[in-house]
Amino acid sequence: MRINTNVNSLNAQESAAATNSTLRSSLEKLSSGLKINKASDDASGLSIADKLRTQASSLGQSIENGNSASALTQIADKAMGEQSNILDIIKQKLLQATTATTSAEGRSAIANDVSKLLDQVNNIAKQTNYNGQTLLQTSATSLSATSALTFQMGETSTDVIKTSGAIQANVTGLGTTSLKTAVDTGAITATMASSQLGTIDTALDTLNGWRSDFGSTQNQIESSIRNMATAQTNIKAAESVIRDVDYAQESANFNKQNIIAQAGTYAMSQANSIQQNVMRLLQ
């Protein structure tokens, strides 16, 4: 029997240290709710979980982009819907000016109304914007056509949804400049009013084409949002499997390690007491 080196106690201490380390790790998981708190817990799992988290957050931002894009298309559509109503009214007034029962004074009043209605078409094109971006023409001061709109709807640069083309929903873009010039004089004839009916029909067709493009783009965006929302949910679930702690399992493990730690403490006390038997040999 030897007393300088208490091997039994050292073995018990080594086991107790390992148990306490496992116990601390288990307690850390229970307190944080995470199975992986540091890279050493699961290096490969951490790498996968972080990649999944980035993917989920990217999809989350893309969903926000889509919601904003949907709002933008609705704003543009409602504005062009009002322009369409105005063109309908203008056509009614031109039809009124065309008939022989309308007097010269009446046609003059109609010309004034049509001029103001066309001014409102321009005002709508000038004022319609989303977050400062003019939607129906280049800008509040430029009457030229807009560029096609591009919406980022995914994780990569190629995951985009675009409108089909440019929009110029003002008097110039709708081809009603000649009508505006005529009515600005304050008087129109029945013949002139009749000749402009086709111009209004063409303007309505052009406007409806732009509205149709925005409508189909909005449908595409909303479909993409639903798809990305489903993907994001599944990706978060996959990350949770890797990163989040199973409380039932970890609680059982914690209780197990806690019992082993108590047993280890008892073992160390017994290992130390065994050495006291040497005293009996010396008596």
JSON list of N, CA and C in Angstrom, two decimals, residues 1 3 269-281 283:
[
{"chain": "A", "resi": 1, "resn": "MET", "atom": "N", "xyz": [0.84, -1.19, 0.00]},
{"chain": "A", "resi": 1, "resn": "MET", "atom": "CA", "xyz": [0.00, 0.00, 0.00]},
{"chain": "A", "resi": 1, "resn": "MET", "atom": "C", "xyz": [0.87, 1.25, 0.00]},
{"chain": "A", "resi": 3, "resn": "ILE", "atom": "N", "xyz": [1.12, 5.67, 0.03]},
{"chain": "A", "resi": 3, "resn": "ILE", "atom": "CA", "xyz": [0.38, 6.88, 0.42]},
{"chain": "A", "resi": 3, "resn": "ILE", "atom": "C", "xyz": [0.85, 8.12, -0.32]},
{"chain": "A", "resi": 269, "resn": "SER", "atom": "N", "xyz": [-14.23, 10.58, -1.81]},
{"chain": "A", "resi": 269, "resn": "SER", "atom": "CA", "xyz": [-14.13, 10.53, -0.33]},
{"chain": "A", "resi": 269, "resn": "SER", "atom": "C", "xyz": [-13.74, 9.13, 0.13]},
{"chain": "A", "resi": 270, "resn": "GLN", "atom": "N", "xyz": [-14.24, 8.10, -0.55]},
{"chain": "A", "resi": 270, "resn": "GLN", "atom": "CA", "xyz": [-13.91, 6.73, -0.19]},
{"chain": "A", "resi": 270, "resn": "GLN", "atom": "C", "xyz": [-12.46, 6.41, -0.54]},
{"chain": "A", "resi": 271, "resn": "ALA", "atom": "N", "xyz": [-11.99, 6.95, -1.69]},
{"chain": "A", "resi": 271, "resn": "ALA", "atom": "CA", "xyz": [-10.59, 6.71, -2.08]},
{"chain": "A", "resi": 271, "resn": "ALA", "atom": "C", "xyz": [-9.64, 7.32, -1.07]},
{"chain": "A", "resi": 272, "resn": "ASN", "atom": "N", "xyz": [-10.01, 8.46, -0.53]},
{"chain": "A", "resi": 272, "resn": "ASN", "atom": "CA", "xyz": [-9.17, 9.10, 0.48]},
{"chain": "A", "resi": 272, "resn": "ASN", "atom": "C", "xyz": [-9.22, 8.35, 1.81]},
{"chain": "A", "resi": 273, "resn": "SER", "atom": "N", "xyz": [-10.39, 7.82, 2.13]},
{"chain": "A", "resi": 273, "resn": "SER", "atom": "CA", "xyz": [-10.51, 7.11, 3.41]},
{"chain": "A", "resi": 273, "resn": "SER", "atom": "C", "xyz": [-9.77, 5.79, 3.39]},
{"chain": "A", "resi": 274, "resn": "ILE", "atom": "N", "xyz": [-9.64, 5.16, 2.22]},
{"chain": "A", "resi": 274, "resn": "ILE", "atom": "CA", "xyz": [-8.92, 3.89, 2.13]},
{"chain": "A", "resi": 274, "resn": "ILE", "atom": "C", "xyz": [-7.48, 4.06, 2.56]},
{"chain": "A", "resi": 275, "resn": "GLN", "atom": "N", "xyz": [-6.89, 5.22, 2.23]},
{"chain": "A", "resi": 275, "resn": "GLN", "atom": "CA", "xyz": [-5.49, 5.45, 2.58]},
{"chain": "A", "resi": 275, "resn": "GLN", "atom": "C", "xyz": [-5.29, 5.44, 4.11]},
{"chain": "A", "resi": 276, "resn": "GLN", "atom": "N", "xyz": [-6.35, 5.74, 4.81]},
{"chain": "A", "resi": 276, "resn": "GLN", "atom": "CA", "xyz": [-6.23, 5.76, 6.27]},
{"chain": "A", "resi": 276, "resn": "GLN", "atom": "C", "xyz": [-5.97, 4.36, 6.84]},
{"chain": "A", "resi": 277, "resn": "ASN", "atom": "N", "xyz": [-6.23, 3.32, 6.02]},
{"chain": "A", "resi": 277, "resn": "ASN", "atom": "CA", "xyz": [-5.97, 1.96, 6.50]},
{"chain": "A", "resi": 277, "resn": "ASN", "atom": "C", "xyz": [-4.48, 1.72, 6.74]},
{"chain": "A", "resi": 278, "resn": "VAL", "atom": "N", "xyz": [-3.62, 2.55, 6.08]},
{"chain": "A", "resi": 278, "resn": "VAL", "atom": "CA", "xyz": [-2.20, 2.42, 6.30]},
{"chain": "A", "resi": 278, "resn": "VAL", "atom": "C", "xyz": [-1.85, 2.62, 7.78]},
{"chain": "A", "resi": 279, "resn": "MET", "atom": "N", "xyz": [-2.60, 3.49, 8.45]},
{"chain": "A", "resi": 279, "resn": "MET", "atom": "CA", "xyz": [-2.32, 3.77, 9.84]},
{"chain": "A", "resi": 279, "resn": "MET", "atom": "C", "xyz": [-2.41, 2.50, 10.68]},
{"chain": "A", "resi": 280, "resn": "ARG", "atom": "N", "xyz": [-3.26, 1.58, 10.27]},
{"chain": "A", "resi": 280, "resn": "ARG", "atom": "CA", "xyz": [-3.40, 0.36, 11.07]},
{"chain": "A", "resi": 280, "resn": "ARG", "atom": "C", "xyz": [-2.12, -0.48, 11.00]},
{"chain": "A", "resi": 281, "resn": "LEU", "atom": "N", "xyz": [-1.44, -0.39, 9.86]},
{"chain": "A", "resi": 281, "resn": "LEU", "atom": "CA", "xyz": [-0.17, -1.14, 9.74]},
{"chain": "A", "resi": 281, "resn": "LEU", "atom": "C", "xyz": [0.91, -0.56, 10.62]},
{"chain": "A", "resi": 283, "resn": "GLN", "atom": "N", "xyz": [0.42, 0.83, 13.56]},
{"chain": "A", "resi": 283, "resn": "GLN", "atom": "CA", "xyz": [0.08, 0.76, 15.00]},
{"chain": "A", "resi": 283, "resn": "GLN", "atom": "C", "xyz": [0.64, -0.50, 15.65]}
]
